[in-house]
């Protein structure tokens, strides 16, 4: 196994906020990149204020902040200040990657537009993120994962149950999905630069990744196909792919192929169903989905989940317990596969969620806390060649905020 991670020596400027851009930068940091996060003075990235929902009664730690911003160094830089332009220029000139999600128009005013950034550093990989894309009537409309990723893409409408109104999905889920796309764009561009020596302008949008996640249904609509009706678990389109409840109140998801139908009849103790002409083939099961779902409902409600786990496993039928996030957090499978990993330096917080990319034989950097607001101002400015008097002048001129006097890590 190598002693260095794959992006050791790579320098990333994270000029993004809340959540997809920062999470993409965190994925790079997991593999050794030196990520400098810049935040505005005052309260900094809005995720510092809005992320810990629900609050943890056991820890004061802002666990979501550390999830999306671990392993970074932090600066406060007022990009509206003329004095900050030279600091930003030096940060860009030394960077391999710049990530931003400022809206078009705003980013140019803050000297973070692609033309200016690439003029300073032609080899830079410039990765941006928007809500709805670069062009079109809604290009400058603000977008969040709940609106652009979930709602506009068709995903939210397609995932509700029949008769139920749309709900609010897991917040941040579209952002973390989009972060993987930003990471992929950056790594693709780094490979391109390795081959050509040229930088690149890459990116994605919450809408694009939402439509990709809804891809099967969108592709069907493009082909003028007739979609399935919204799922109704009492009359499902396919009763072999449905949720069922057990005697001890647990819910599980059954995903049984027609080839497993004989084994399923044995598992539920009703082998006579094999002779029922209604269920002789998948078409019949679909046509009589309400009847078969009712029979399976009654069978599964008669025994606890532990029983069904044993018999379904024995018959090689695919299923999964529908876990709450609390149960998933305790799942030993997560730790066995480093899906949950230790985090250092956060009072009351010992573990966090790992990013999903795995390079076997290449270590990730151990997770360490996210930076305090402006924690590394002086350190990074010194690396950029600013002397103590110049740093003091920048602070006095309002270009900086925070600094070494920032409070203890939380």
mmCIF file of C-alpha atoms in Angstrom:
data_model
loop_
_atom_site.group_PDB
_atom_site.id
_atom_site.type_symbol
_atom_site.label_atom_id
_atom_site.label_comp_id
_atom_site.label_asym_id
_atom_site.label_seq_id
_atom_site.Cartn_x
_atom_site.Cartn_y
_atom_site.Cartn_z
ATOM 1 C CA UNK A 1 0.000 0.000 0.000
ATOM 2 C CA UNK A 2 1.288 3.470 -0.841
ATOM 3 C CA UNK A 3 2.033 5.956 1.931
ATOM 4 C CA UNK A 4 0.621 8.948 0.034
ATOM 5 C CA UNK A 5 -2.910 9.436 -1.168
ATOM 6 C CA UNK A 6 -3.742 10.036 -4.803
ATOM 7 C CA UNK A 7 -4.200 13.829 -4.586
ATOM 8 C CA UNK A 8 -1.331 14.593 -2.212
ATOM 9 C CA UNK A 9 0.112 17.919 -3.406
ATOM 10 C CA UNK A 10 -3.035 18.983 -5.270
ATOM 11 C CA UNK A 11 -4.179 22.467 -4.236
ATOM 12 C CA UNK A 12 -7.891 23.292 -4.240
ATOM 13 C CA UNK A 13 -9.590 26.627 -3.650
ATOM 14 C CA UNK A 14 -13.100 26.049 -2.308
ATOM 15 C CA UNK A 15 -15.030 29.253 -3.009
ATOM 16 C CA UNK A 16 -18.416 27.604 -2.622
ATOM 17 C CA UNK A 17 -21.043 27.189 0.072
ATOM 18 C CA UNK A 18 -23.894 25.040 1.301
ATOM 19 C CA UNK A 19 -23.478 21.970 0.350
ATOM 20 C CA UNK A 20 -22.658 20.388 -3.016
ATOM 21 C CA UNK A 21 -19.563 22.436 -3.869
ATOM 22 C CA UNK A 22 -17.985 22.130 -0.414
ATOM 23 C CA UNK A 23 -18.749 18.402 -0.307
ATOM 24 C CA UNK A 24 -17.003 17.912 -3.669
ATOM 25 C CA UNK A 25 -13.960 19.704 -2.280
ATOM 26 C CA UNK A 26 -14.134 17.445 0.773
ATOM 27 C CA UNK A 27 -14.028 14.387 -1.485
ATOM 28 C CA UNK A 28 -10.803 15.734 -2.968
ATOM 29 C CA UNK A 29 -9.451 16.373 0.529
ATOM 30 C CA UNK A 30 -10.270 12.782 1.496
ATOM 31 C CA UNK A 31 -7.663 11.726 -1.052
ATOM 32 C CA UNK A 32 -5.016 14.157 0.186
ATOM 33 C CA UNK A 33 -5.713 17.459 -1.587
ATOM 34 C CA UNK A 34 -4.820 20.646 0.280
ATOM 35 C CA UNK A 35 -8.168 22.472 0.305
ATOM 36 C CA UNK A 36 -8.429 26.123 1.309
ATOM 37 C CA UNK A 37 -11.998 27.203 1.956
ATOM 38 C CA UNK A 38 -12.786 30.914 1.758
ATOM 39 C CA UNK A 39 -15.844 32.325 3.508
ATOM 40 C CA UNK A 40 -17.320 35.808 3.773
ATOM 41 C CA UNK A 41 -16.823 37.814 6.967
ATOM 42 C CA UNK A 42 -19.518 37.754 9.596
ATOM 43 C CA UNK A 43 -21.251 34.387 9.818
ATOM 44 C CA UNK A 44 -19.337 32.678 7.010
ATOM 45 C CA UNK A 45 -20.825 29.840 4.971
ATOM 46 C CA UNK A 46 -24.589 29.642 5.736
ATOM 47 C CA UNK A 47 -24.178 25.945 6.497
ATOM 48 C CA UNK A 48 -22.487 26.940 9.741
ATOM 49 C CA UNK A 49 -25.865 28.254 10.923
ATOM 50 C CA UNK A 50 -28.322 25.944 9.245
ATOM 51 C CA UNK A 51 -26.736 22.521 9.143
ATOM 52 C CA UNK A 52 -27.368 20.883 12.509
ATOM 53 C CA UNK A 53 -30.992 19.954 11.985
ATOM 54 C CA UNK A 54 -32.033 18.149 14.059
ATOM 55 C CA UNK A 55 -29.630 19.209 16.833
ATOM 56 C CA UNK A 56 -27.771 16.465 18.624
ATOM 57 C CA UNK A 57 -28.645 16.266 22.325
ATOM 58 C CA UNK A 58 -25.420 14.362 23.000
ATOM 59 C CA UNK A 59 -22.994 16.780 21.328
ATOM 60 C CA UNK A 60 -22.732 20.453 20.607
ATOM 61 C CA UNK A 61 -20.806 19.671 17.427
ATOM 62 C CA UNK A 62 -22.204 20.926 14.155
ATOM 63 C CA UNK A 63 -21.912 17.458 12.631
ATOM 64 C CA UNK A 64 -23.190 18.395 9.172
ATOM 65 C CA UNK A 65 -20.646 21.216 8.929
ATOM 66 C CA UNK A 66 -17.831 18.766 9.641
ATOM 67 C CA UNK A 67 -19.301 16.269 7.175
ATOM 68 C CA UNK A 68 -19.119 18.703 4.236
ATOM 69 C CA UNK A 69 -15.976 20.626 5.261
ATOM 70 C CA UNK A 70 -13.599 18.279 7.043
ATOM 71 C CA UNK A 71 -9.875 18.236 6.293
ATOM 72 C CA UNK A 72 -9.819 21.827 4.989
ATOM 73 C CA UNK A 73 -8.026 24.982 5.994
ATOM 74 C CA UNK A 74 -10.240 28.015 6.396
ATOM 75 C CA UNK A 75 -9.903 31.682 5.457
ATOM 76 C CA UNK A 76 -12.230 34.636 5.720
ATOM 77 C CA UNK A 77 -11.963 36.879 2.694
ATOM 78 C CA UNK A 78 -14.321 39.707 1.787
ATOM 79 C CA UNK A 79 -14.421 39.359 -1.977
ATOM 80 C CA UNK A 80 -16.280 42.679 -2.224
ATOM 81 C CA UNK A 81 -13.230 44.484 -0.888
ATOM 82 C CA UNK A 82 -10.764 45.811 -3.502
ATOM 83 C CA UNK A 83 -7.928 44.823 -1.182
ATOM 84 C CA UNK A 84 -9.023 41.171 -1.398
ATOM 85 C CA UNK A 85 -8.434 40.917 -5.154
ATOM 86 C CA UNK A 86 -4.692 40.399 -4.845
ATOM 87 C CA UNK A 87 -5.207 37.743 -2.164
ATOM 88 C CA UNK A 88 -7.691 35.954 -4.396
ATOM 89 C CA UNK A 89 -5.357 36.217 -7.386
ATOM 90 C CA UNK A 90 -2.515 34.592 -5.470
ATOM 91 C CA UNK A 91 -4.839 31.851 -4.210
ATOM 92 C CA UNK A 92 -5.974 31.143 -7.770
ATOM 93 C CA UNK A 93 -2.443 31.226 -9.176
ATOM 94 C CA UNK A 94 -1.273 28.500 -6.844
ATOM 95 C CA UNK A 95 -4.441 26.399 -7.182
ATOM 96 C CA UNK A 96 -4.940 23.341 -9.360
ATOM 97 C CA UNK A 97 -8.701 23.443 -8.858
ATOM 98 C CA UNK A 98 -11.158 26.250 -8.110
ATOM 99 C CA UNK A 99 -14.708 25.338 -7.093
ATOM 100 C CA UNK A 100 -17.483 27.929 -6.905
ATOM 101 C CA UNK A 101 -21.263 28.083 -6.829
ATOM 102 C CA UNK A 102 -21.731 31.842 -6.895
ATOM 103 C CA UNK A 103 -24.469 32.706 -9.414
ATOM 104 C CA UNK A 104 -23.493 33.936 -12.852
ATOM 105 C CA UNK A 105 -23.147 37.698 -12.692
ATOM 106 C CA UNK A 106 -22.247 37.654 -9.017
ATOM 107 C CA UNK A 107 -19.144 35.546 -9.557
ATOM 108 C CA UNK A 108 -17.849 37.973 -12.181
ATOM 109 C CA UNK A 109 -18.346 40.920 -9.819
ATOM 110 C CA UNK A 110 -16.348 39.024 -7.200
ATOM 111 C CA UNK A 111 -13.496 38.251 -9.652
ATOM 112 C CA UNK A 112 -14.439 34.566 -9.711
ATOM 113 C CA UNK A 113 -15.669 34.337 -13.296
ATOM 114 C CA UNK A 114 -13.972 31.784 -15.506
ATOM 115 C CA UNK A 115 -12.385 34.297 -17.865
ATOM 116 C CA UNK A 116 -10.639 36.202 -15.080
ATOM 117 C CA UNK A 117 -9.674 33.105 -13.104
ATOM 118 C CA UNK A 118 -8.261 31.290 -16.142
ATOM 119 C CA UNK A 119 -6.474 34.481 -17.171
ATOM 120 C CA UNK A 120 -4.634 34.388 -13.865
ATOM 121 C CA UNK A 121 -3.971 30.640 -14.120
ATOM 122 C CA UNK A 122 -4.440 29.003 -17.552
ATOM 123 C CA UNK A 123 -3.843 25.501 -16.108
ATOM 124 C CA UNK A 124 -6.547 25.765 -13.492
ATOM 125 C CA UNK A 125 -9.493 23.376 -13.384
ATOM 126 C CA UNK A 126 -12.469 25.671 -12.878
ATOM 127 C CA UNK A 127 -15.475 23.753 -11.543
ATOM 128 C CA UNK A 128 -18.778 25.488 -11.045
ATOM 129 C CA UNK A 129 -22.202 24.497 -9.889
ATOM 130 C CA UNK A 130 -25.559 26.093 -10.671
ATOM 131 C CA UNK A 131 -29.155 25.335 -9.827
ATOM 132 C CA UNK A 132 -30.590 25.179 -13.334
ATOM 133 C CA UNK A 133 -27.672 25.321 -15.778
ATOM 134 C CA UNK A 134 -25.718 28.025 -17.577
ATOM 135 C CA UNK A 135 -28.297 29.072 -20.161
ATOM 136 C CA UNK A 136 -32.043 29.152 -20.711
ATOM 137 C CA UNK A 137 -34.797 31.225 -19.101
ATOM 138 C CA UNK A 138 -34.064 30.018 -15.554
ATOM 139 C CA UNK A 139 -30.252 30.086 -15.668
ATOM 140 C CA UNK A 140 -30.042 32.778 -12.989
ATOM 141 C CA UNK A 141 -32.850 31.458 -10.809
ATOM 142 C CA UNK A 142 -31.651 30.435 -7.334
ATOM 143 C CA UNK A 143 -31.744 26.685 -6.870
ATOM 144 C CA UNK A 144 -31.531 24.331 -3.918
ATOM 145 C CA UNK A 145 -31.585 20.565 -3.914
ATOM 146 C CA UNK A 146 -35.253 20.552 -2.847
ATOM 147 C CA UNK A 147 -36.232 22.752 -5.778
ATOM 148 C CA UNK A 148 -33.837 22.097 -8.661
ATOM 149 C CA UNK A 149 -32.739 18.512 -7.942
ATOM 150 C CA UNK A 150 -35.920 17.055 -6.481
ATOM 151 C CA UNK A 151 -38.855 19.135 -7.648
ATOM 152 C CA UNK A 152 -37.979 20.405 -11.121
ATOM 153 C CA UNK A 153 -36.462 17.097 -12.265
ATOM 154 C CA UNK A 154 -39.619 15.021 -11.794
ATOM 155 C CA UNK A 155 -37.987 12.915 -9.099
ATOM 156 C CA UNK A 156 -40.112 14.157 -6.216
ATOM 157 C CA UNK A 157 -43.413 13.695 -8.053
ATOM 158 C CA UNK A 158 -42.411 10.173 -9.077
ATOM 159 C CA UNK A 159 -41.386 9.008 -5.602
ATOM 160 C CA UNK A 160 -44.587 9.796 -3.730
ATOM 161 C CA UNK A 161 -47.182 7.103 -3.094
ATOM 162 C CA UNK A 162 -50.538 7.095 -4.841
ATOM 163 C CA UNK A 163 -52.997 9.385 -3.097
ATOM 164 C CA UNK A 164 -50.299 11.097 -1.048
ATOM 165 C CA UNK A 165 -49.194 14.669 -1.642
ATOM 166 C CA UNK A 166 -45.532 15.372 -2.387
ATOM 167 C CA UNK A 167 -43.443 15.398 0.766
ATOM 168 C CA UNK A 168 -40.166 17.049 1.731
ATOM 169 C CA UNK A 169 -37.343 14.604 0.924
ATOM 170 C CA UNK A 170 -34.166 14.187 2.950
ATOM 171 C CA UNK A 171 -32.609 17.639 2.788
ATOM 172 C CA UNK A 172 -29.107 17.701 1.409
ATOM 173 C CA UNK A 173 -29.517 14.387 -0.413
ATOM 174 C CA UNK A 174 -29.536 16.081 -3.816
ATOM 175 C CA UNK A 175 -26.548 18.187 -2.807
ATOM 176 C CA UNK A 176 -24.434 15.216 -1.785
ATOM 177 C CA UNK A 177 -25.409 13.384 -4.981
ATOM 178 C CA UNK A 178 -24.429 16.436 -7.025
ATOM 179 C CA UNK A 179 -21.121 16.662 -5.124
ATOM 180 C CA UNK A 180 -20.153 13.318 -6.649
ATOM 181 C CA UNK A 181 -20.846 14.754 -10.120
ATOM 182 C CA UNK A 182 -18.692 17.818 -9.385
ATOM 183 C CA UNK A 183 -15.924 15.536 -8.120
ATOM 184 C CA UNK A 184 -16.202 13.447 -11.290
ATOM 185 C CA UNK A 185 -16.012 16.565 -13.464
ATOM 186 C CA UNK A 186 -12.892 17.736 -11.629
ATOM 187 C CA UNK A 187 -11.115 14.382 -11.832
ATOM 188 C CA UNK A 188 -12.020 14.065 -15.537
ATOM 189 C CA UNK A 189 -10.547 17.519 -16.148
ATOM 190 C CA UNK A 190 -7.392 16.652 -14.200
ATOM 191 C CA UNK A 191 -6.890 13.644 -16.477
ATOM 192 C CA UNK A 192 -7.482 15.905 -19.486
ATOM 193 C CA UNK A 193 -4.857 18.341 -18.168
ATOM 194 C CA UNK A 194 -2.428 15.495 -17.603
ATOM 195 C CA UNK A 195 -2.720 14.574 -21.279
ATOM 196 C CA UNK A 196 -2.890 18.061 -22.829
ATOM 197 C CA UNK A 197 -1.360 20.450 -20.289
ATOM 198 C CA UNK A 198 -4.465 22.645 -20.513
ATOM 199 C CA UNK A 199 -6.889 23.703 -17.827
ATOM 200 C CA UNK A 200 -10.623 23.272 -18.221
ATOM 201 C CA UNK A 201 -13.982 24.806 -17.423
ATOM 202 C CA UNK A 202 -16.237 22.077 -15.991
ATOM 203 C CA UNK A 203 -19.383 21.867 -13.952
ATOM 204 C CA UNK A 204 -22.897 20.610 -13.513
ATOM 205 C CA UNK A 205 -26.225 21.710 -12.105
ATOM 206 C CA UNK A 206 -28.606 20.419 -9.481
ATOM 207 C CA UNK A 207 -31.189 20.067 -12.244
ATOM 208 C CA UNK A 208 -28.851 17.961 -14.396
ATOM 209 C CA UNK A 209 -28.045 15.552 -11.599
ATOM 210 C CA UNK A 210 -31.709 15.398 -10.561
ATOM 211 C CA UNK A 211 -32.732 14.469 -14.100
ATOM 212 C CA UNK A 212 -29.897 11.908 -14.199
ATOM 213 C CA UNK A 213 -31.255 10.384 -10.969
ATOM 214 C CA UNK A 214 -34.710 10.286 -12.571
ATOM 215 C CA UNK A 215 -33.148 9.049 -15.795
ATOM 216 C CA UNK A 216 -35.195 5.884 -16.328
ATOM 217 C CA UNK A 217 -38.465 7.800 -16.128
ATOM 218 C CA UNK A 218 -37.235 10.801 -18.118
ATOM 219 C CA UNK A 219 -35.851 8.507 -20.827
ATOM 220 C CA UNK A 220 -39.204 6.747 -20.929
ATOM 221 C CA UNK A 221 -41.020 10.055 -21.292
ATOM 222 C CA UNK A 222 -38.647 11.077 -24.101
ATOM 223 C CA UNK A 223 -39.595 7.828 -25.843
ATOM 224 C CA UNK A 224 -43.298 8.695 -25.349
ATOM 225 C CA UNK A 225 -43.742 5.713 -23.081
ATOM 226 C CA UNK A 226 -46.594 5.369 -20.620
ATOM 227 C CA UNK A 227 -45.175 5.466 -17.101
ATOM 228 C CA UNK A 228 -46.320 3.251 -14.279
ATOM 229 C CA UNK A 229 -48.893 4.774 -11.996
ATOM 230 C CA UNK A 230 -47.672 6.061 -8.647
ATOM 231 C CA UNK A 231 -46.844 3.260 -6.268
ATOM 232 C CA UNK A 232 -49.700 1.893 -4.178
ATOM 233 C CA UNK A 233 -48.417 -0.773 -1.831
ATOM 234 C CA UNK A 234 -51.875 -2.343 -1.469
ATOM 235 C CA UNK A 235 -52.218 -2.640 -5.252
ATOM 236 C CA UNK A 236 -48.624 -2.464 -6.512
ATOM 237 C CA UNK A 237 -47.574 -2.683 -10.125
ATOM 238 C CA UNK A 238 -45.498 -5.683 -9.065
ATOM 239 C CA UNK A 239 -46.321 -7.260 -5.674
ATOM 240 C CA UNK A 240 -42.950 -9.029 -5.678
ATOM 241 C CA UNK A 241 -41.317 -5.596 -5.422
ATOM 242 C CA UNK A 242 -43.073 -4.004 -2.499
ATOM 243 C CA UNK A 243 -42.748 -3.087 1.171
ATOM 244 C CA UNK A 244 -44.234 -5.374 3.819
ATOM 245 C CA UNK A 245 -44.604 -5.233 7.585
ATOM 246 C CA UNK A 246 -43.762 -7.996 10.031
ATOM 247 C CA UNK A 247 -45.328 -9.114 13.294
ATOM 248 C CA UNK A 248 -42.871 -7.054 15.365
ATOM 249 C CA UNK A 249 -43.642 -3.863 13.478
ATOM 250 C CA UNK A 250 -40.599 -3.835 11.207
ATOM 251 C CA UNK A 251 -40.902 -2.831 7.548
ATOM 252 C CA UNK A 252 -38.791 -4.462 4.863
ATOM 253 C CA UNK A 253 -38.470 -4.144 1.102
ATOM 254 C CA UNK A 254 -39.005 -7.302 -0.919
ATOM 255 C CA UNK A 255 -37.357 -7.477 -4.344
ATOM 256 C CA UNK A 256 -38.072 -10.954 -5.710
ATOM 257 C CA UNK A 257 -37.643 -11.866 -9.357
ATOM 258 C CA UNK A 258 -40.249 -14.163 -10.962
ATOM 259 C CA UNK A 259 -37.593 -16.919 -10.928
ATOM 260 C CA UNK A 260 -37.748 -16.771 -7.121
ATOM 261 C CA UNK A 261 -41.526 -17.127 -6.988
ATOM 262 C CA UNK A 262 -41.423 -20.865 -6.071
ATOM 263 C CA UNK A 263 -38.981 -20.133 -3.262
ATOM 264 C CA UNK A 264 -41.129 -17.249 -2.056
ATOM 265 C CA UNK A 265 -44.203 -19.487 -1.836
ATOM 266 C CA UNK A 266 -42.192 -21.905 0.274
ATOM 267 C CA UNK A 267 -40.816 -19.112 2.440
ATOM 268 C CA UNK A 268 -44.283 -17.759 3.282
ATOM 269 C CA UNK A 269 -45.643 -21.257 3.880
ATOM 270 C CA UNK A 270 -48.095 -21.248 0.971
ATOM 271 C CA UNK A 271 -46.696 -23.527 -1.737
ATOM 272 C CA UNK A 272 -50.236 -23.937 -3.064
ATOM 273 C CA UNK A 273 -49.945 -20.444 -4.555
ATOM 274 C CA UNK A 274 -47.829 -22.041 -7.292
ATOM 275 C CA UNK A 275 -51.007 -23.684 -8.554
ATOM 276 C CA UNK A 276 -53.101 -20.524 -8.414
ATOM 277 C CA UNK A 277 -53.808 -19.568 -12.063
ATOM 278 C CA UNK A 278 -53.917 -15.872 -11.131
ATOM 279 C CA UNK A 279 -50.212 -15.953 -10.346
ATOM 280 C CA UNK A 280 -49.014 -18.294 -13.085
ATOM 281 C CA UNK A 281 -46.794 -15.608 -14.616
ATOM 282 C CA UNK A 282 -45.681 -12.044 -13.974
ATOM 283 C CA UNK A 283 -48.458 -10.615 -16.100
ATOM 284 C CA UNK A 284 -50.995 -12.382 -13.916
ATOM 285 C CA UNK A 285 -49.291 -11.188 -10.758
ATOM 286 C CA UNK A 286 -49.434 -7.625 -12.031
ATOM 287 C CA UNK A 287 -53.061 -7.970 -13.092
ATOM 288 C CA UNK A 288 -53.975 -9.372 -9.672
ATOM 289 C CA UNK A 289 -51.455 -7.315 -7.733
ATOM 290 C CA UNK A 290 -53.933 -6.266 -5.061
ATOM 291 C CA UNK A 291 -54.864 -9.885 -4.284
ATOM 292 C CA UNK A 292 -51.278 -11.133 -4.149
ATOM 293 C CA UNK A 293 -50.131 -8.145 -2.096
ATOM 294 C CA UNK A 294 -52.934 -8.880 0.355
ATOM 295 C CA UNK A 295 -51.901 -12.513 0.674
ATOM 296 C CA UNK A 296 -48.265 -11.580 1.218
ATOM 297 C CA UNK A 297 -49.262 -8.878 3.667
ATOM 298 C CA UNK A 298 -51.126 -11.393 5.805
ATOM 299 C CA UNK A 299 -48.291 -13.902 5.668
ATOM 300 C CA UNK A 300 -45.545 -11.450 6.584
ATOM 301 C CA UNK A 301 -47.568 -9.949 9.440
ATOM 302 C CA UNK A 302 -47.741 -13.364 11.101
ATOM 303 C CA UNK A 303 -44.048 -13.669 12.002
ATOM 304 C CA UNK A 304 -41.287 -11.316 13.264
ATOM 305 C CA UNK A 305 -38.606 -9.939 10.979
ATOM 306 C CA UNK A 306 -35.937 -12.293 12.303
ATOM 307 C CA UNK A 307 -37.923 -15.253 11.019
ATOM 308 C CA UNK A 308 -38.333 -13.709 7.578
ATOM 309 C CA UNK A 309 -34.662 -12.798 7.397
ATOM 310 C CA UNK A 310 -33.793 -16.458 7.913
ATOM 311 C CA UNK A 311 -36.240 -17.990 5.451
ATOM 312 C CA UNK A 312 -35.804 -15.381 2.714
ATOM 313 C CA UNK A 313 -32.030 -15.715 2.944
ATOM 314 C CA UNK A 314 -32.335 -19.479 2.749
ATOM 315 C CA UNK A 315 -34.419 -19.168 -0.415
ATOM 316 C CA UNK A 316 -31.962 -16.600 -1.854
ATOM 317 C CA UNK A 317 -34.639 -13.956 -2.127
ATOM 318 C CA UNK A 318 -33.478 -10.340 -2.074
ATOM 319 C CA UNK A 319 -34.856 -8.163 0.710
ATOM 320 C CA UNK A 320 -33.729 -5.433 3.067
ATOM 321 C CA UNK A 321 -34.890 -4.119 6.382
ATOM 322 C CA UNK A 322 -36.093 -0.536 5.961
ATOM 323 C CA UNK A 323 -33.867 1.108 8.529
ATOM 324 C CA UNK A 324 -34.220 4.485 10.157
ATOM 325 C CA UNK A 325 -31.166 6.752 9.939
ATOM 326 C CA UNK A 326 -30.541 5.967 13.618
ATOM 327 C CA UNK A 327 -30.530 2.233 12.903
ATOM 328 C CA UNK A 328 -28.327 2.719 9.837
ATOM 329 C CA UNK A 329 -25.834 4.660 11.955
ATOM 330 C CA UNK A 330 -25.512 1.576 14.199
ATOM 331 C CA UNK A 331 -25.241 -0.886 11.314
ATOM 332 C CA UNK A 332 -21.971 -2.830 11.609
ATOM 333 C CA UNK A 333 -21.838 -3.172 7.806
ATOM 334 C CA UNK A 334 -21.060 0.547 7.577
ATOM 335 C CA UNK A 335 -17.985 0.285 9.772
ATOM 336 C CA UNK A 336 -16.824 -2.966 8.200
ATOM 337 C CA UNK A 337 -16.642 -1.144 4.857
ATOM 338 C CA UNK A 338 -15.433 2.270 6.103
ATOM 339 C CA UNK A 339 -18.722 3.900 5.154
ATOM 340 C CA UNK A 340 -18.649 5.394 8.640
ATOM 341 C CA UNK A 341 -15.190 6.476 9.807
ATOM 342 C CA UNK A 342 -13.664 8.139 12.880
ATOM 343 C CA UNK A 343 -13.262 11.917 12.937
ATOM 344 C CA UNK A 344 -10.652 13.705 15.018
ATOM 345 C CA UNK A 345 -10.730 17.019 16.840
ATOM 346 C CA UNK A 346 -14.454 17.533 17.415
ATOM 347 C CA UNK A 347 -15.716 17.547 20.982
ATOM 348 C CA UNK A 348 -18.504 15.021 21.434
ATOM 349 C CA UNK A 349 -18.300 13.766 17.839
ATOM 350 C CA UNK A 350 -16.334 10.601 17.154
ATOM 351 C CA UNK A 351 -17.568 9.426 13.731
ATOM 352 C CA UNK A 352 -18.704 10.839 10.403
ATOM 353 C CA UNK A 353 -19.815 9.588 6.981
ATOM 354 C CA UNK A 354 -17.110 8.733 4.470
ATOM 355 C CA UNK A 355 -17.301 9.809 0.837
ATOM 356 C CA UNK A 356 -18.420 6.950 -1.433
ATOM 357 C CA UNK A 357 -15.407 6.718 -3.785
ATOM 358 C CA UNK A 358 -13.019 3.876 -2.962
ATOM 359 C CA UNK A 359 -9.572 3.257 -4.435
ATOM 360 C CA UNK A 360 -8.426 -0.062 -3.068
ATOM 361 C CA UNK A 361 -4.840 0.088 -1.892
ATOM 362 C CA UNK A 362 -4.838 3.896 -1.835
ATOM 363 C CA UNK A 363 -5.476 5.361 1.615
ATOM 364 C CA UNK A 364 -7.758 8.241 2.353
ATOM 365 C CA UNK A 365 -6.707 10.978 4.735
ATOM 366 C CA UNK A 366 -8.086 10.380 8.249
ATOM 367 C CA UNK A 367 -11.046 12.681 8.807
ATOM 368 C CA UNK A 368 -10.255 15.756 10.870
ATOM 369 C CA UNK A 369 -12.537 18.578 11.935
ATOM 370 C CA UNK A 370 -13.633 21.388 9.647
ATOM 371 C CA UNK A 371 -11.941 24.769 10.159
ATOM 372 C CA UNK A 372 -13.132 27.522 12.429
ATOM 373 C CA UNK A 373 -14.097 30.742 10.704
ATOM 374 C CA UNK A 374 -10.891 32.367 9.440
ATOM 375 C CA UNK A 375 -8.759 29.945 11.430
ATOM 376 C CA UNK A 376 -5.891 29.774 8.930
ATOM 377 C CA UNK A 377 -5.874 33.336 7.603
ATOM 378 C CA UNK A 378 -2.361 34.241 8.712
ATOM 379 C CA UNK A 379 -0.892 30.841 7.869
ATOM 380 C CA UNK A 380 -2.188 30.837 4.292
ATOM 381 C CA UNK A 381 -1.411 34.512 3.674
ATOM 382 C CA UNK A 382 2.168 33.871 4.746
ATOM 383 C CA UNK A 383 2.343 30.969 2.281
ATOM 384 C CA UNK A 384 1.114 33.360 -0.420
ATOM 385 C CA UNK A 385 4.019 35.701 0.327
ATOM 386 C CA UNK A 386 2.314 38.356 2.445
ATOM 387 C CA UNK A 387 4.438 39.712 5.276
ATOM 388 C CA UNK A 388 3.131 40.514 8.793
ATOM 389 C CA UNK A 389 2.687 44.213 8.012
ATOM 390 C CA UNK A 390 0.811 43.428 4.807
ATOM 391 C CA UNK A 391 -1.456 40.971 6.620
ATOM 392 C CA UNK A 392 -2.192 43.602 9.240
ATOM 393 C CA UNK A 393 -2.986 46.106 6.504
ATOM 394 C CA UNK A 394 -5.361 43.639 4.847
ATOM 395 C CA UNK A 395 -7.118 43.091 8.148
ATOM 396 C CA UNK A 396 -7.322 46.795 8.897
ATOM 397 C CA UNK A 397 -8.656 47.432 5.401
ATOM 398 C CA UNK A 398 -11.523 45.001 5.870
ATOM 399 C CA UNK A 399 -10.373 42.341 3.432
ATOM 400 C CA UNK A 400 -10.120 39.712 6.183
ATOM 401 C CA UNK A 401 -12.112 38.490 9.125
ATOM 402 C CA UNK A 402 -11.661 35.905 11.853
ATOM 403 C CA UNK A 403 -8.055 34.837 12.317
ATOM 404 C CA UNK A 404 -5.964 33.099 14.910
ATOM 405 C CA UNK A 405 -8.137 34.516 17.660
ATOM 406 C CA UNK A 406 -11.031 32.279 16.544
ATOM 407 C CA UNK A 407 -12.565 30.171 19.270
ATOM 408 C CA UNK A 408 -11.893 26.511 20.051
ATOM 409 C CA UNK A 409 -12.974 23.841 17.550
ATOM 410 C CA UNK A 410 -16.520 22.531 17.829
#
